[in-house]
Short mmCIF file of C-alpha atoms and ligand atoms in Angstrom, two decimals:
data_model
loop_
_atom_site.label_atom_id
_atom_site.label_comp_id
_atom_site.label_asym_id
_atom_site.label_seq_id
_atom_site.Cartn_x
_atom_site.Cartn_y
_atom_site.Cartn_z
CA MET A 19 44.91 29.86 -41.81
CA GLY A 20 47.20 32.49 -40.36
CA GLU A 21 48.04 32.74 -36.69
CA ARG A 22 45.50 35.32 -35.72
CA GLU A 23 42.68 33.22 -37.22
CA ALA A 24 43.57 30.20 -35.05
CA LEU A 25 41.22 30.93 -32.16
CA LEU A 26 38.24 31.60 -34.40
CA GLU A 27 38.92 28.30 -36.11
CA ARG A 28 39.21 26.57 -32.74
CA VAL A 29 35.83 27.74 -31.38
CA SER A 30 33.89 27.48 -34.61
CA ALA A 31 31.76 24.33 -35.04
CA ASP A 32 31.97 22.13 -38.15
CA GLY A 33 28.33 22.69 -38.94
CA GLY A 34 25.20 24.38 -37.61
CA THR A 35 24.26 28.00 -38.01
CA GLU A 36 26.39 30.18 -40.26
CA ILE A 37 27.88 33.22 -38.54
CA LYS A 38 28.42 36.19 -40.82
CA ASP A 39 30.73 39.18 -40.66
CA PRO A 40 28.41 42.20 -40.13
CA ALA A 41 30.64 44.33 -42.35
CA THR A 42 30.62 42.08 -45.41
CA GLY A 43 28.15 39.25 -44.97
CA GLU A 44 31.00 36.76 -45.38
CA VAL A 45 30.60 33.49 -43.44
CA ILE A 46 33.28 33.47 -40.73
CA GLY A 47 32.31 30.29 -38.82
CA HIS A 48 29.51 28.14 -37.49
CA VAL A 49 27.76 27.66 -34.14
CA GLU A 50 25.79 24.63 -32.97
CA PHE A 51 23.34 26.48 -30.78
CA GLY A 52 22.28 24.89 -27.52
CA THR A 53 18.77 24.54 -26.18
CA PRO A 54 17.23 24.97 -22.71
CA ASP A 55 17.91 21.24 -22.16
CA ASP A 56 21.67 21.91 -22.23
CA VAL A 57 21.46 24.23 -19.26
CA ALA A 58 20.94 21.56 -16.61
CA ALA A 59 24.05 19.63 -17.64
CA ALA A 60 26.24 22.75 -17.61
CA VAL A 61 24.94 23.83 -14.22
CA GLU A 62 25.56 20.29 -12.94
CA VAL A 63 29.22 20.49 -13.96
CA ALA A 64 29.57 23.93 -12.37
CA ALA A 65 27.85 22.79 -9.14
CA LYS A 66 30.16 19.74 -8.87
CA ALA A 67 33.28 21.85 -9.39
CA GLN A 68 32.26 24.57 -6.95
CA PRO A 69 33.22 23.05 -3.56
CA GLY A 70 36.73 22.22 -4.75
CA TRP A 71 37.23 25.65 -6.24
CA ALA A 72 35.92 27.33 -3.09
CA ALA A 73 38.22 25.15 -0.98
CA LEU A 74 41.28 26.69 -2.63
CA SER A 75 42.70 29.66 -0.80
CA ASP A 76 41.94 33.15 -2.05
CA ALA A 77 45.60 33.41 -3.08
CA GLU A 78 45.34 30.23 -5.16
CA ARG A 79 42.23 31.43 -6.96
CA CYS A 80 43.86 34.82 -7.59
CA ALA A 81 46.95 33.09 -8.99
CA ALA A 82 44.77 31.08 -11.39
CA LEU A 83 43.05 34.29 -12.51
CA MET A 84 46.42 35.98 -13.03
CA ARG A 85 47.43 33.06 -15.26
CA ALA A 86 44.12 33.49 -17.11
CA ALA A 87 45.00 37.16 -17.68
CA ASP A 88 48.39 36.04 -19.04
CA ALA A 89 46.56 33.69 -21.41
CA ILE A 90 44.39 36.57 -22.63
CA GLU A 91 47.51 38.61 -23.32
CA ALA A 92 49.12 35.69 -25.15
CA HIS A 93 46.02 35.35 -27.35
CA ALA A 94 45.20 39.08 -27.55
CA GLU A 95 45.49 39.41 -31.32
CA GLU A 96 43.43 36.25 -31.90
CA LEU A 97 40.72 37.44 -29.50
CA ALA A 98 40.68 40.82 -31.23
CA TYR A 99 40.33 39.09 -34.58
CA VAL A 100 37.31 37.06 -33.43
CA VAL A 101 35.47 40.02 -31.96
CA SER A 102 36.26 42.23 -34.96
CA ARG A 103 34.96 39.65 -37.42
CA GLU A 104 31.86 38.74 -35.46
CA GLN A 105 30.90 41.98 -33.73
CA GLY A 106 32.12 44.29 -36.47
CA LYS A 107 34.27 46.63 -34.38
CA THR A 108 37.52 47.85 -35.80
CA MET A 109 40.84 46.27 -34.82
CA ASN A 110 42.20 49.73 -34.12
CA GLY A 111 41.03 52.62 -31.98
CA LEU A 112 38.53 51.93 -29.20
CA GLY A 113 37.82 48.62 -30.89
CA ALA A 114 38.83 44.97 -30.86
CA ARG A 115 42.39 45.21 -29.53
CA TYR A 116 41.20 47.69 -26.92
CA GLU A 117 38.51 45.18 -25.85
CA ALA A 118 41.00 42.29 -25.61
CA ALA A 119 43.43 44.39 -23.54
CA GLY A 120 40.53 45.40 -21.31
CA CYS A 121 39.69 41.75 -20.64
CA ALA A 122 43.17 41.14 -19.26
CA ALA A 123 43.07 44.34 -17.19
CA TRP A 124 39.72 43.51 -15.60
CA VAL A 125 40.68 39.92 -14.83
CA ARG A 126 43.85 41.14 -13.18
CA ALA A 127 41.93 43.73 -11.19
CA ALA A 128 39.46 41.11 -9.96
CA ALA A 129 42.43 39.03 -8.80
CA SER A 130 44.29 41.84 -7.06
CA THR A 131 41.62 43.89 -5.31
CA PRO A 132 42.01 43.29 -1.57
CA LEU A 133 38.95 42.15 0.34
CA PRO A 134 40.14 41.52 3.89
CA VAL A 135 37.93 40.33 6.72
CA GLU A 136 36.46 43.41 8.36
CA VAL A 137 36.51 43.64 12.15
CA LEU A 138 33.28 45.50 12.94
CA VAL A 139 33.35 45.41 16.71
CA ASP A 140 36.20 44.57 19.06
CA ASP A 141 35.60 45.84 22.56
CA GLU A 142 34.35 44.69 25.97
CA SER A 143 30.94 43.89 24.42
CA GLY A 144 32.41 41.31 22.05
CA HIS A 145 34.06 40.74 18.69
CA SER A 146 32.26 40.68 15.32
CA GLU A 147 33.83 40.09 11.91
CA LEU A 148 32.43 40.35 8.41
CA HIS A 149 33.49 37.63 5.98
CA TYR A 150 32.42 37.09 2.37
CA ARG A 151 31.42 33.58 1.38
CA PRO A 152 30.84 32.22 -2.11
CA ILE A 153 27.25 32.11 -3.34
CA GLY A 154 27.62 28.89 -5.31
CA VAL A 155 26.97 28.83 -9.06
CA VAL A 156 26.69 32.18 -10.83
CA GLY A 157 24.77 32.52 -14.11
CA ALA A 158 26.40 35.14 -16.36
CA ILE A 159 24.33 36.46 -19.28
CA THR A 160 26.15 38.71 -21.69
CA PRO A 161 25.24 41.01 -24.61
CA TRP A 162 26.62 41.49 -28.13
CA ASN A 163 28.13 44.97 -28.00
CA TRP A 164 31.27 44.25 -25.89
CA PRO A 165 30.94 40.47 -25.73
CA MET A 166 34.39 39.65 -24.37
CA ILE A 167 35.02 42.40 -21.88
CA ILE A 168 31.54 42.18 -20.35
CA ALA A 169 32.04 38.40 -19.97
CA SER A 170 35.28 39.17 -18.14
CA TRP A 171 33.51 41.67 -15.88
CA GLN A 172 30.98 39.06 -14.86
CA ILE A 173 33.13 35.94 -14.72
CA ALA A 174 36.37 37.06 -13.04
CA PRO A 175 34.92 38.54 -9.82
CA ALA A 176 32.53 35.58 -9.49
CA LEU A 177 35.45 33.12 -9.73
CA ARG A 178 37.64 35.15 -7.40
CA MET A 179 35.01 34.87 -4.68
CA GLY A 180 34.86 31.08 -4.94
CA ASN A 181 31.85 30.68 -7.19
CA THR A 182 31.77 28.69 -10.37
CA VAL A 183 30.11 30.11 -13.48
CA VAL A 184 27.82 29.17 -16.33
CA ASN A 185 27.94 31.89 -19.01
CA LYS A 186 25.48 32.37 -21.83
CA PRO A 187 26.81 34.69 -24.49
CA SER A 188 24.46 36.62 -26.74
CA GLU A 189 23.28 34.60 -29.71
CA TYR A 190 24.62 37.44 -31.89
CA THR A 191 28.19 37.04 -30.63
CA THR A 192 28.50 33.43 -29.58
CA LEU A 193 31.95 32.88 -31.10
CA SER A 194 33.31 35.84 -29.15
CA GLY A 195 31.88 34.37 -25.95
CA LEU A 196 33.29 30.92 -26.70
CA ALA A 197 36.67 32.43 -27.55
CA ILE A 198 37.16 34.39 -24.33
CA ALA A 199 35.97 31.41 -22.26
CA ALA A 200 38.32 29.05 -24.12
CA VAL A 201 41.27 31.31 -23.36
CA LEU A 202 40.31 31.74 -19.69
CA ASN A 203 39.87 27.98 -19.41
CA GLU A 204 43.48 27.44 -20.46
CA ALA A 205 44.36 28.58 -16.93
CA LEU A 206 41.35 27.42 -14.91
CA PRO A 207 40.60 23.99 -13.46
CA PRO A 208 37.97 21.99 -15.37
CA GLY A 209 34.30 22.71 -14.63
CA VAL A 210 34.87 26.09 -13.06
CA LEU A 211 33.83 28.13 -16.11
CA ASN A 212 31.20 26.68 -18.45
CA VAL A 213 29.39 28.10 -21.48
CA VAL A 214 25.92 27.38 -22.80
CA THR A 215 24.99 28.83 -26.16
CA GLY A 216 21.62 29.84 -27.50
CA ALA A 217 19.01 32.57 -27.41
CA GLY A 218 16.69 34.00 -24.79
CA ASP A 219 15.03 30.66 -24.00
CA VAL A 220 18.41 29.27 -22.94
CA GLY A 221 19.07 32.39 -20.83
CA ASP A 222 15.64 31.97 -19.25
CA ALA A 223 16.34 28.31 -18.40
CA LEU A 224 19.64 29.35 -16.81
CA VAL A 225 17.94 31.95 -14.63
CA ARG A 226 15.27 29.48 -13.56
CA ASP A 227 17.70 26.69 -12.62
CA ARG A 228 17.40 26.18 -8.86
CA ARG A 229 21.15 25.75 -8.42
CA ILE A 230 21.90 29.27 -9.73
CA GLY A 231 22.36 31.48 -6.68
CA LYS A 232 23.18 34.67 -8.51
CA VAL A 233 22.58 36.06 -11.98
CA MET A 234 24.84 38.68 -13.51
CA PHE A 235 22.91 40.16 -16.40
CA THR A 236 23.89 42.82 -18.92
CA GLY A 237 21.30 43.59 -21.57
CA SER A 238 18.15 45.51 -22.29
CA VAL A 239 15.73 46.92 -19.74
CA LYS A 240 12.97 44.78 -21.22
CA THR A 241 14.90 41.53 -20.83
CA GLY A 242 16.18 42.62 -17.41
CA LYS A 243 12.59 42.73 -16.18
CA LYS A 244 12.06 39.18 -17.46
CA VAL A 245 15.15 38.08 -15.56
CA VAL A 246 13.73 39.58 -12.35
CA GLU A 247 10.49 37.64 -12.87
CA ALA A 248 12.19 34.38 -13.81
CA SER A 249 14.53 34.56 -10.81
CA ALA A 250 11.76 35.17 -8.29
CA GLY A 251 11.12 31.50 -7.62
CA ASN A 252 14.74 31.02 -6.52
CA LEU A 253 15.13 34.42 -4.85
CA SER A 254 18.44 34.47 -6.61
CA ARG A 255 20.61 37.50 -6.19
CA LEU A 256 20.83 39.79 -9.21
CA THR A 257 23.18 42.34 -10.67
CA LEU A 258 21.44 44.05 -13.58
CA GLU A 259 23.36 46.32 -15.90
CA LEU A 260 20.66 47.47 -18.30
CA GLY A 261 20.33 50.02 -21.02
CA GLY A 262 20.82 53.72 -20.68
CA ASN A 263 20.00 56.90 -22.50
CA ASP A 264 22.88 59.00 -21.20
CA ALA A 265 22.56 62.76 -21.36
CA GLY A 266 25.46 65.18 -21.68
CA ILE A 267 24.96 68.80 -20.65
CA VAL A 268 27.36 71.38 -22.07
CA LEU A 269 27.67 74.54 -19.96
CA PRO A 270 28.19 77.94 -21.61
CA ASP A 271 31.73 78.43 -20.25
CA VAL A 272 33.41 75.71 -22.39
CA ASP A 273 35.62 76.06 -25.43
CA PRO A 274 33.71 74.05 -28.10
CA GLN A 275 36.93 73.05 -29.88
CA ALA A 276 38.44 71.70 -26.64
CA ILE A 277 35.51 69.38 -25.89
CA ALA A 278 34.61 68.21 -29.41
CA GLU A 279 36.78 65.12 -29.49
CA GLY A 280 35.65 64.00 -26.04
CA LEU A 281 32.03 64.47 -27.03
CA PHE A 282 32.55 62.55 -30.24
CA TRP A 283 34.09 59.46 -28.65
CA GLY A 284 31.68 59.62 -25.73
CA ALA A 285 28.87 59.21 -28.24
CA PHE A 286 30.43 57.15 -31.03
CA ILE A 287 32.54 54.63 -29.11
CA ASN A 288 31.86 51.21 -30.65
CA ASN A 289 29.57 53.00 -33.08
CA GLY A 290 27.26 54.06 -30.25
CA GLN A 291 26.64 50.41 -29.31
CA THR A 292 27.71 50.98 -25.71
CA CYS A 293 25.47 50.98 -22.65
CA ALA A 294 27.01 54.11 -21.20
CA ALA A 295 27.58 56.09 -24.38
CA LEU A 296 26.48 59.70 -24.72
CA LYS A 297 23.08 59.45 -26.36
CA ARG A 298 21.55 62.95 -25.97
CA LEU A 299 23.55 66.16 -25.98
CA TYR A 300 22.15 69.37 -24.46
CA VAL A 301 23.93 72.53 -25.64
CA PRO A 302 23.26 76.14 -24.63
CA ASP A 303 21.95 78.51 -27.25
CA ALA A 304 24.92 80.89 -26.78
CA ILE A 305 27.46 78.38 -28.15
CA TYR A 306 25.13 75.95 -29.96
CA ASP A 307 26.40 76.57 -33.49
CA GLN A 308 30.06 76.45 -32.44
CA VAL A 309 29.60 73.11 -30.64
CA VAL A 310 27.69 71.60 -33.58
CA ASP A 311 30.37 72.83 -36.01
CA ALA A 312 33.25 71.51 -33.89
CA LEU A 313 31.52 68.12 -33.54
CA ALA A 314 30.82 68.00 -37.27
CA ASP A 315 34.50 68.69 -38.06
CA ILE A 316 35.75 65.80 -35.97
CA THR A 317 32.93 63.45 -37.00
CA ALA A 318 33.75 63.96 -40.66
CA LYS A 319 37.36 62.97 -40.07
CA ILE A 320 36.79 59.56 -38.43
CA PRO A 321 36.95 56.73 -40.99
CA MET A 322 34.20 54.10 -40.95
CA GLY A 323 34.46 50.76 -42.72
CA VAL A 324 35.42 47.11 -42.45
CA GLY A 325 36.88 46.34 -39.00
CA LEU A 326 39.94 44.49 -40.29
CA ASP A 327 41.10 47.54 -42.24
CA GLU A 328 43.67 49.12 -39.88
CA ASN A 329 42.74 52.62 -41.08
CA ASN A 330 39.17 52.46 -39.82
CA ALA A 331 38.04 53.60 -36.41
CA LEU A 332 34.31 52.76 -36.68
CA GLY A 333 32.67 49.67 -38.15
CA PRO A 334 29.15 48.59 -39.01
CA LEU A 335 26.30 47.99 -36.61
CA GLN A 336 26.33 44.43 -35.37
CA ASN A 337 22.96 43.32 -36.67
CA GLN A 338 19.91 44.19 -38.73
CA MET A 339 17.68 44.64 -35.68
CA GLN A 340 19.88 47.46 -34.37
CA TRP A 341 20.26 49.00 -37.84
CA ASN A 342 16.46 49.15 -38.06
CA VAL A 343 16.21 50.91 -34.68
CA VAL A 344 18.72 53.59 -35.66
CA ASN A 345 17.15 54.08 -39.08
CA ARG A 346 13.64 54.38 -37.64
CA LEU A 347 14.68 56.97 -35.06
CA VAL A 348 16.60 59.11 -37.56
CA GLU A 349 13.78 58.94 -40.14
CA ASP A 350 11.34 60.00 -37.43
CA ALA A 351 13.55 62.97 -36.51
CA LYS A 352 13.78 64.02 -40.15
CA ALA A 353 10.01 63.71 -40.57
CA HIS A 354 9.53 66.00 -37.58
CA GLY A 355 11.75 68.71 -39.07
CA ALA A 356 15.03 68.16 -37.25
CA ARG A 357 18.16 69.28 -39.12
CA VAL A 358 20.55 66.63 -40.44
CA VAL A 359 24.03 68.07 -39.97
CA MET A 360 25.70 64.95 -41.28
CA GLY A 361 24.73 61.37 -42.23
CA GLY A 362 21.17 60.09 -42.01
CA ASP A 363 21.30 58.69 -45.55
CA PRO A 364 22.24 55.01 -45.35
CA ASP A 365 23.23 53.23 -48.53
CA THR A 366 20.82 50.32 -48.35
CA GLY A 367 22.36 48.62 -51.41
CA ALA A 368 25.83 48.25 -49.87
CA PRO A 369 26.87 45.08 -48.03
CA GLY A 370 26.96 45.03 -44.25
CA TYR A 371 24.99 46.81 -41.54
CA PHE A 372 26.66 50.16 -42.03
CA TYR A 373 24.84 53.23 -40.83
CA PRO A 374 26.60 56.54 -41.51
CA LYS A 375 27.90 58.77 -38.71
CA THR A 376 24.92 61.00 -38.05
CA LEU A 377 24.47 64.30 -36.20
CA ILE A 378 20.96 65.66 -35.80
CA ALA A 379 20.56 69.28 -34.69
CA ASP A 380 17.57 71.48 -33.83
CA ILE A 381 15.62 68.51 -32.55
CA GLY A 382 12.94 68.76 -29.87
CA ASN A 383 13.47 67.04 -26.55
CA ASP A 384 10.29 65.01 -27.09
CA ALA A 385 11.62 63.42 -30.31
CA ALA A 386 11.86 59.62 -30.32
CA LEU A 387 15.61 59.87 -31.10
CA VAL A 388 16.01 61.74 -27.81
CA GLN A 389 13.60 59.76 -25.65
CA GLU A 390 14.55 56.25 -26.82
CA GLU A 391 17.95 54.55 -26.74
CA GLN A 392 19.33 54.57 -30.31
CA PHE A 393 22.41 52.40 -29.57
CA GLY A 394 24.03 53.48 -32.79
CA PRO A 395 25.97 56.25 -34.53
CA ALA A 396 23.28 58.95 -34.49
CA LEU A 397 23.56 61.75 -31.94
CA PRO A 398 20.71 64.24 -31.28
CA ILE A 399 21.88 67.71 -30.19
CA ILE A 400 19.20 69.60 -28.30
CA ARG A 401 19.35 73.39 -27.82
CA TYR A 402 18.59 74.85 -24.40
CA THR A 403 18.40 78.37 -22.98
CA ASP A 404 17.71 77.61 -19.33
CA LEU A 405 20.06 75.26 -17.46
CA GLU A 406 17.25 74.20 -15.10
CA GLN A 407 15.31 73.04 -18.14
CA ALA A 408 18.33 71.07 -19.41
CA VAL A 409 18.71 69.31 -16.05
CA GLU A 410 15.01 68.48 -16.06
CA TRP A 411 15.26 67.08 -19.57
CA ALA A 412 18.38 65.10 -18.70
CA ASN A 413 16.55 63.52 -15.74
CA GLY A 414 13.30 63.10 -17.61
CA VAL A 415 13.70 59.47 -18.72
CA ASP A 416 13.19 56.20 -16.85
CA VAL A 417 16.84 55.13 -17.17
CA GLY A 418 19.99 56.52 -15.59
CA LEU A 419 23.23 54.71 -16.34
CA GLY A 420 25.71 57.49 -17.06
CA ALA A 421 25.63 61.22 -17.69
CA SER A 422 28.14 63.98 -18.27
CA VAL A 423 28.68 67.69 -17.66
CA TRP A 424 31.04 69.70 -19.86
CA SER A 425 32.31 72.78 -18.10
CA ALA A 426 35.53 74.79 -17.93
CA ASP A 427 35.33 75.21 -14.16
CA GLN A 428 34.67 71.49 -13.53
CA ASP A 429 32.15 72.30 -10.84
CA MET A 430 30.34 69.24 -9.48
CA THR A 431 27.05 70.93 -8.54
CA ILE A 432 25.19 70.08 -11.74
CA ALA A 433 26.74 66.59 -11.86
CA ALA A 434 25.40 65.83 -8.40
CA ARG A 435 21.88 66.66 -9.56
CA LEU A 436 21.85 64.18 -12.43
CA GLU A 437 20.04 60.89 -11.82
CA ALA A 438 22.67 58.47 -13.04
CA GLY A 439 25.01 55.82 -11.63
CA THR A 440 28.07 57.66 -12.91
CA VAL A 441 28.41 61.31 -13.90
CA TRP A 442 31.56 62.28 -15.76
CA ILE A 443 32.91 65.80 -16.05
CA ASN A 444 34.51 66.75 -19.39
CA LYS A 445 34.48 63.11 -20.54
CA HIS A 446 31.86 60.45 -21.04
CA GLY A 447 31.98 56.69 -20.55
CA GLY A 448 35.43 56.24 -19.03
CA ILE A 449 35.45 53.21 -16.78
CA ASP A 450 38.08 51.88 -14.39
CA PRO A 451 38.28 48.43 -12.79
CA ARG A 452 38.84 50.07 -9.38
CA VAL A 453 35.70 52.23 -9.59
CA PRO A 454 32.19 50.76 -9.12
CA PHE A 455 29.90 51.00 -12.13
CA GLY A 456 26.14 50.53 -12.16
CA GLY A 457 22.88 52.20 -12.98
CA ALA A 458 20.22 54.35 -11.33
CA LYS A 459 16.49 54.00 -12.01
CA GLN A 460 15.65 51.36 -14.66
CA SER A 461 19.27 51.05 -15.80
CA GLY A 462 19.44 48.31 -13.20
CA TYR A 463 20.77 47.63 -9.76
CA GLY A 464 23.96 46.45 -8.16
CA VAL A 465 27.43 47.50 -9.18
CA GLU A 466 30.36 45.86 -10.91
CA PHE A 467 34.12 46.51 -10.45
CA GLY A 468 36.18 47.35 -7.42
CA VAL A 469 35.66 45.91 -3.98
CA GLU A 470 31.94 46.55 -4.29
CA GLY A 471 31.88 44.28 -7.33
CA LEU A 472 33.51 41.47 -5.36
CA LYS A 473 31.04 41.85 -2.52
CA ALA A 474 28.23 41.59 -5.08
CA VAL A 475 29.19 38.01 -5.99
CA SER A 476 29.39 36.77 -2.41
CA VAL A 477 27.25 36.39 0.68
CA PRO A 478 28.18 38.51 3.65
CA GLN A 479 28.64 36.39 6.75
CA VAL A 480 29.07 37.77 10.24
CA ILE A 481 31.01 35.74 12.75
CA SER A 482 30.52 37.01 16.24
CA ARG A 483 31.76 35.91 19.65
P1 ADP B 17 19.91 42.99 -26.79
O1 ADP B 17 18.87 43.95 -27.20
O2 ADP B 17 21.20 43.60 -26.45
O3 ADP B 17 20.00 41.75 -27.62
P2 ADP B 17 18.86 41.41 -24.64
O4 ADP B 17 18.59 41.93 -23.28
O5 ADP B 17 17.70 40.82 -25.35
O6 ADP B 17 19.47 42.62 -25.35
O7 ADP B 17 20.04 40.35 -24.62
C1 ADP B 17 21.04 40.28 -23.65
C2 ADP B 17 21.27 38.83 -23.28
O8 ADP B 17 20.12 38.31 -22.65
C3 ADP B 17 21.52 37.90 -24.48
O9 ADP B 17 22.50 36.96 -24.10
C4 ADP B 17 20.18 37.27 -24.66
O10 ADP B 17 20.22 36.02 -25.34
C5 ADP B 17 19.72 37.09 -23.26
N1 ADP B 17 18.27 36.92 -23.10
C6 ADP B 17 17.28 37.24 -23.97
N2 ADP B 17 16.09 36.98 -23.44
C7 ADP B 17 16.30 36.42 -22.22
C8 ADP B 17 15.46 35.93 -21.17
N3 ADP B 17 14.12 35.93 -21.25
N4 ADP B 17 16.06 35.45 -20.06
C9 ADP B 17 17.39 35.47 -19.91
N5 ADP B 17 18.25 35.91 -20.86
C10 ADP B 17 17.72 36.39 -22.01
#
């Protein structure tokens, strides 16, 4: 075993379920999956540790989180190796090393964002202050697309605010979840951060546990609704970061060459397996062919293959389920007469869940590939002649996580009309730990990051005299 394999070796069980590399099918480790019965014990540990953790000063908790970020940096290559092998993403590019570095950045941000007591009133009528108290034990349920960084987004702010955490990683990327938690725990006191493994039934048991005061959930809209129902008995607080079907609207004043790379990475980051990736692109008739050609040129140049190969920038899909979704939507588009500019012809005999980089042009707005979230490397490009129509189409779905407008004059008027939690101009999907991130409509509620994200994992308390 080389050095970068050490962490994978450390979190892998001796027996249990085989975990396979989605690029090759090779067994990379094992997981002994937990059951709903394991939840109570983990929550018990977290509940016992919580008063002591909350009794530390804010500065002490921040110092522990800063040491946790140092630990992430010390193990960055090992973390990247685990997530590349298990999730499939490439070591290079916007892949595994990028994810590991992001974990450290977000943990540091959670530990360095000021949240002072706010004096609301201080006059002859009295004095009122707003404090933020811990909630207690936070349940953190994470998905398989960015398994480490999303865990960091949920865990670090919760800990900062004096909560303890029980995290359930996705059953598809358990080793990645165990790896980031193991590294964070090198710097945290015992019992403060706990992990339960398993599938949806374990997540459900976590949400239903009476001692969970808050659930941070990132996953599908369908499962998000189940979390709402399951949490009702406890009236637990929720932050739900659910799926999206982000639209991008190109305006006629752009230079197609200048925006092509931004469009490509907006759509194909992590092979499209990103909540706020560009999933539907609306392009005006006047420059439609030029935009499609410019996108095709850059798409053709990006190498896809096994994540460990340093030359690759895109890997396989993470699992068969997602491969089937992408394949179904592209086949449906083809059957309805859409034009395949590139891709759309998977090699089903090859190992791994590879789906080729796919651009689909001349597709109707009512196509399933446009209306449903593909979560993979297949971008539909819809032609429009009337900007009002494009805005209506962009807003015409039940979800609204991100959106983008591509325009030389960078005007914000169209952006402000899009029903999404974030609208980017001339980029798509860029996030920043200082800037709140969350969804509109059925993409969920609550925000993560920044001071708003800290407030979301605490209870506001007014002290008035
Ligand atoms: P995906 O399609 O990305 O797998 P899910 O929303 O099903 O999306 O999964 C996100 C996370 O939610 C995973 O950790 C998964 O195990 C968990 N999960 C699945 N079903 C439930 C449930 N009923 N209650 C709580 N968590 C669940």
